[in-house]
mmCIF file of C-alpha atoms in Angstrom:
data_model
loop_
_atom_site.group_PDB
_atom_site.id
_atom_site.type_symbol
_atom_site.label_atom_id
_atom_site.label_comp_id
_atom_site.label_asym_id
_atom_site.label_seq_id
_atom_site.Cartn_x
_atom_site.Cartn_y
_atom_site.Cartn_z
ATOM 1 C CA UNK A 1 102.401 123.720 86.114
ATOM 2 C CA UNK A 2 100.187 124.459 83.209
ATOM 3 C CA UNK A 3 97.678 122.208 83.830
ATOM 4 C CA UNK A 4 97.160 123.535 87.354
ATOM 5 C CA UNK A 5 96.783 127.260 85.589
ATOM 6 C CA UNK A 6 94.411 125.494 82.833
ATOM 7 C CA UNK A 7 91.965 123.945 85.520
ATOM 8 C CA UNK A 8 91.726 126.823 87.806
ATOM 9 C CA UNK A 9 90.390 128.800 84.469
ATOM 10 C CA UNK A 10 88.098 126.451 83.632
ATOM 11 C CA UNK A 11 86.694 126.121 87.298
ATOM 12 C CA UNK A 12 86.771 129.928 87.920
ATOM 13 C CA UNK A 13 84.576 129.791 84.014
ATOM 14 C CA UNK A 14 82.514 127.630 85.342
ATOM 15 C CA UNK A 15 81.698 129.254 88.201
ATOM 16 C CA UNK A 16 80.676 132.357 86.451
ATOM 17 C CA UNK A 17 78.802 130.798 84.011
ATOM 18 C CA UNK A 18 76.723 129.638 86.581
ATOM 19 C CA UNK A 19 76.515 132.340 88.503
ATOM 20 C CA UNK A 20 75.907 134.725 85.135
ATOM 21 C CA UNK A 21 78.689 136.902 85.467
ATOM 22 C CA UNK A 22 81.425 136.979 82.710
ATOM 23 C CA UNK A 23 84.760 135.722 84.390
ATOM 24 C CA UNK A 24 86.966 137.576 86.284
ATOM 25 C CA UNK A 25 90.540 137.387 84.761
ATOM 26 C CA UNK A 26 92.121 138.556 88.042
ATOM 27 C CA UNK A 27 90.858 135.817 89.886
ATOM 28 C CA UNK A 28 91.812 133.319 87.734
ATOM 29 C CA UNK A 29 95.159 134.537 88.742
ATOM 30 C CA UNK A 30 94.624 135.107 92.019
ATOM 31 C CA UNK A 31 93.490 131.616 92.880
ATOM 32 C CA UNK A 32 95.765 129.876 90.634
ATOM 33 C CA UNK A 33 98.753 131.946 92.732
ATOM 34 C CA UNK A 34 97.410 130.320 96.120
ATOM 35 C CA UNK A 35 97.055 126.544 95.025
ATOM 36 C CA UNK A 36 99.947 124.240 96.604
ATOM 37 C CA UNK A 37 100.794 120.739 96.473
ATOM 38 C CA UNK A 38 97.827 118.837 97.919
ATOM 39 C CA UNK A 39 95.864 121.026 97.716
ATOM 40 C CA UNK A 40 92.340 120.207 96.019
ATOM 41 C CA UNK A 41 89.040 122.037 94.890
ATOM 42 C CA UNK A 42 85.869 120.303 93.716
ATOM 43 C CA UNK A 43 83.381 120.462 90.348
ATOM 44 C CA UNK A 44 80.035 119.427 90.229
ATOM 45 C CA UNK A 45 78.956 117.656 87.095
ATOM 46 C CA UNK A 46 75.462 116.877 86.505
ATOM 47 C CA UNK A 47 76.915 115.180 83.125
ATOM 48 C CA UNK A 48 78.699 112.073 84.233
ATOM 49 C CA UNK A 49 77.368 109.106 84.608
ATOM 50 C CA UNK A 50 77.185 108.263 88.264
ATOM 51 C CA UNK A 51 79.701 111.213 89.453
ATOM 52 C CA UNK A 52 78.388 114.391 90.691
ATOM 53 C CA UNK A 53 81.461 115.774 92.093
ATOM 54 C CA UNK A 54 85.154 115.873 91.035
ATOM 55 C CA UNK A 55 87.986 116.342 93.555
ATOM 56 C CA UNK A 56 90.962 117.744 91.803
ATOM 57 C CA UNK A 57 94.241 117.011 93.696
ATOM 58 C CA UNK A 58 97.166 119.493 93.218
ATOM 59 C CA UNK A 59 100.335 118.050 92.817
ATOM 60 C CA UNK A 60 103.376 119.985 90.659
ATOM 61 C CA UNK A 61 105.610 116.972 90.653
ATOM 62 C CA UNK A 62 105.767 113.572 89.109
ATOM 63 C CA UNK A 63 104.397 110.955 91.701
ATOM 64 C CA UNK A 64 106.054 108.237 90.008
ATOM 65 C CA UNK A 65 109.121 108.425 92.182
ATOM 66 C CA UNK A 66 109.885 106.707 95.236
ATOM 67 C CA UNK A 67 109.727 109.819 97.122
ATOM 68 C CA UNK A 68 106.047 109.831 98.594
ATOM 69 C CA UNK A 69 105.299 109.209 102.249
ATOM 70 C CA UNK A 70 102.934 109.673 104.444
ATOM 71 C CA UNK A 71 103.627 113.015 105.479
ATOM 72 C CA UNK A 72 103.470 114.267 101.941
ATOM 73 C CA UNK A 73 101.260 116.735 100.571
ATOM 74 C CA UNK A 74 99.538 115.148 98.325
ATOM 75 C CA UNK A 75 99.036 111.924 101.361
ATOM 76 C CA UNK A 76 97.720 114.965 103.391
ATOM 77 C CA UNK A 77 95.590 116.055 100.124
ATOM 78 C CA UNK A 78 93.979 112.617 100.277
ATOM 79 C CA UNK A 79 93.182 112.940 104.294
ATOM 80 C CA UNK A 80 92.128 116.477 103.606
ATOM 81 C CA UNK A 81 89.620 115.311 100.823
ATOM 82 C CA UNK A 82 88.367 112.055 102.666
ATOM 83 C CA UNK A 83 87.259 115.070 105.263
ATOM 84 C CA UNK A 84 85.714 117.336 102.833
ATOM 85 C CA UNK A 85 83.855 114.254 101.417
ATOM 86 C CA UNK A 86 82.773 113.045 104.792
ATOM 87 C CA UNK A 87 81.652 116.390 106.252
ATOM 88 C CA UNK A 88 79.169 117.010 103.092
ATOM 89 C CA UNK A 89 77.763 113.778 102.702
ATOM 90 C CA UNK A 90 79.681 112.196 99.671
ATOM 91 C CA UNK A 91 79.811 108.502 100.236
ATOM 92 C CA UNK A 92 81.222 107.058 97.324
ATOM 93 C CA UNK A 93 84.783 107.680 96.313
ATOM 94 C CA UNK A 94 86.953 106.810 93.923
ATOM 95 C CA UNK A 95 90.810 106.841 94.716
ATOM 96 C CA UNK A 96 93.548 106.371 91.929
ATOM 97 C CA UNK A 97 95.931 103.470 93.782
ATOM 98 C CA UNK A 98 99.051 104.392 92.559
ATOM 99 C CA UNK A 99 98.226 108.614 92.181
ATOM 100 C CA UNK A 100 98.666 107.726 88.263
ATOM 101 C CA UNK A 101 96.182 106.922 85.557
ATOM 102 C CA UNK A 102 98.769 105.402 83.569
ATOM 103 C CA UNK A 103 102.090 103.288 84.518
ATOM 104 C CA UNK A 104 105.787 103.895 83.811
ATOM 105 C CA UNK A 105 108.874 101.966 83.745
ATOM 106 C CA UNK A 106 109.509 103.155 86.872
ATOM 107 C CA UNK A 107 106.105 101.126 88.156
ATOM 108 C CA UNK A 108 107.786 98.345 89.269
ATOM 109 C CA UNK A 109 106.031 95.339 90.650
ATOM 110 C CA UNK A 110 107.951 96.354 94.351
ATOM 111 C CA UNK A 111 107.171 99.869 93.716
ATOM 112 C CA UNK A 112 103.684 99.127 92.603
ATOM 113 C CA UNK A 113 103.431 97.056 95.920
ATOM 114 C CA UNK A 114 105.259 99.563 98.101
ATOM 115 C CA UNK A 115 102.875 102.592 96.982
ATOM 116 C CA UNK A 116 99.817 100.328 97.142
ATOM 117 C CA UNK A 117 100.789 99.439 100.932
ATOM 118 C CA UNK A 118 101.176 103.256 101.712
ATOM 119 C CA UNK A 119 98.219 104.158 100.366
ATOM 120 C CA UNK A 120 95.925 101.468 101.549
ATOM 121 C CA UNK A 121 97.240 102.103 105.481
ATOM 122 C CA UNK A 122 96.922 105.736 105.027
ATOM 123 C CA UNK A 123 93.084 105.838 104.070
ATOM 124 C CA UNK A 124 92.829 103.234 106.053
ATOM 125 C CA UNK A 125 93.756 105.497 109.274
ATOM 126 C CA UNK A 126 92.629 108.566 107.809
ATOM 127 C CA UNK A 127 88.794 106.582 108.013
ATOM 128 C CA UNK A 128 89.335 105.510 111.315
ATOM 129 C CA UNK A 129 89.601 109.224 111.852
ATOM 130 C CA UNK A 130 86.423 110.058 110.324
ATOM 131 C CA UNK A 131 84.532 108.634 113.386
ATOM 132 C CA UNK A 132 85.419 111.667 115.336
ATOM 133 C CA UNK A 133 84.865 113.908 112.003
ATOM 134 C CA UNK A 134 81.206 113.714 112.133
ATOM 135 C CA UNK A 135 78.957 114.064 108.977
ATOM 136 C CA UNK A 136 78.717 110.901 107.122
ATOM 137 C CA UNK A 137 81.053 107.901 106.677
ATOM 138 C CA UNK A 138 82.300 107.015 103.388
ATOM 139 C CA UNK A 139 80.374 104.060 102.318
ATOM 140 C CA UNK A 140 81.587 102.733 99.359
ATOM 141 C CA UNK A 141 85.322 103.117 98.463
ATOM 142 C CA UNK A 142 87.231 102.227 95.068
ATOM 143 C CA UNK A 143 90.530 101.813 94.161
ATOM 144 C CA UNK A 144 91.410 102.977 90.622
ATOM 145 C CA UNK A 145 94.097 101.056 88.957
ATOM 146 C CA UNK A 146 96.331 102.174 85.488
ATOM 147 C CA UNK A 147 94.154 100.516 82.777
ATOM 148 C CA UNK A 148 97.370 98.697 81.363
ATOM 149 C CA UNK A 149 98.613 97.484 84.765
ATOM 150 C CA UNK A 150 99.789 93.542 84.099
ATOM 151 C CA UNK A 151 97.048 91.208 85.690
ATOM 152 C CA UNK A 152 99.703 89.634 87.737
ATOM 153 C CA UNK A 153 100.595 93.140 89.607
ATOM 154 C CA UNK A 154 96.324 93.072 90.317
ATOM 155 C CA UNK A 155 96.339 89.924 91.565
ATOM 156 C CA UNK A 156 98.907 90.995 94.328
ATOM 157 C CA UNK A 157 97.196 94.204 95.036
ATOM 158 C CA UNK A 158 94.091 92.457 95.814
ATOM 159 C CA UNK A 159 95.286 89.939 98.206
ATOM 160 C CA UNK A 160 96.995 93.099 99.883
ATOM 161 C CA UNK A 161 93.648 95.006 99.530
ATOM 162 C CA UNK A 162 92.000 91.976 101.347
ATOM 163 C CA UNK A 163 95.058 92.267 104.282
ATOM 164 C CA UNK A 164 94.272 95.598 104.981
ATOM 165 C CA UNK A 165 90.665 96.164 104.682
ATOM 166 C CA UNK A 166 87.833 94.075 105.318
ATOM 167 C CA UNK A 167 86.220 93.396 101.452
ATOM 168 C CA UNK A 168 82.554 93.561 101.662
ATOM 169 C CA UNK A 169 82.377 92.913 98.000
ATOM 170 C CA UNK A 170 84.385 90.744 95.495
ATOM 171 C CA UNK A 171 86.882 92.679 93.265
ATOM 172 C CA UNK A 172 86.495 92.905 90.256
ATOM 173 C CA UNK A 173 89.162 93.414 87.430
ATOM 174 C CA UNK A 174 88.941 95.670 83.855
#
């Protein structure tokens, strides 16, 4: 939608500002024409604290439905990314859980718990894949949850966290 339109002319700005050359207003166009669902593109930032690169994941719909599996595009996005990330030597990512920053009556506890299950066994596999990527492994790997997500709903997703994956680290909450 907009958005999408709005951060493919502020990469494509970016990118000439770098590069010195005023933007191109064709190719904001152009590129914005060619992004799909799951698709992603990266910033660098030299500003953040900690973060040098941003992977923006395309998605046109709301994700707070029940209607994401693991053949989606934005599931394939995340594979796709976890790729990208492992073939250029990023090794610390940071994954929003439920593909939300904030929650919705619709974020259940079961479909906070259902999602949460999804995603955890699909980066789970799509790591096991890296192995046979090549470049380097992702080494450190956070789970971002909805600021105002009740502390019971953590408490569950960390004992699932700690059923799927093996927790090098304790986790921490807000």
């Amino acid at each position: 939608g907009v958005w999408r339109e709005e951060f493919n002319r502020k990469r494509v700005e970016l990118e000439a500002r770098l590069s010195g050359q005023p933007p191109d207003q064709q190719s904001i166009n152009k590129d914005f024409s060619t992004l799909q669902n799951g698709d992603f593109y990266l910033t660098r930032h030299s500003n953040l604290c900690e973060t040098h690169v941003v992977f923006h994941l395309i998605s046109d719909e709301a994700l707070d439905n029940g209607n994401v599996n693991s053949r989606h595009p934005v599931i394939i996005g995340i594979r796709n990314l976890l790729k990208t990330a492992c073939m250029n030597d990023i090794t610390t990512l940071t994954i929003p859980l439920l593909l939300s920053h904030k929650m919705t009556e619709r974020m259940t506890v079961a479909w906070c718990m259902k999602r949460a299950e999804l995603m955890f066994k699909c980066i789970k596999g799509f790591m096991m894949e890296m192995a046979g990527w090549g470049g380097t492994e992702v080494k450190t790997l956070q789970f971002l949850l909805p600021a105002d997500i009740h502390q019971d709903v953590f408490m569950k997703l960390t004992s699932l966290l700690s059923s799927i994956f093996r927790v090098s680290t304790p986790i921490r909450g807000h």
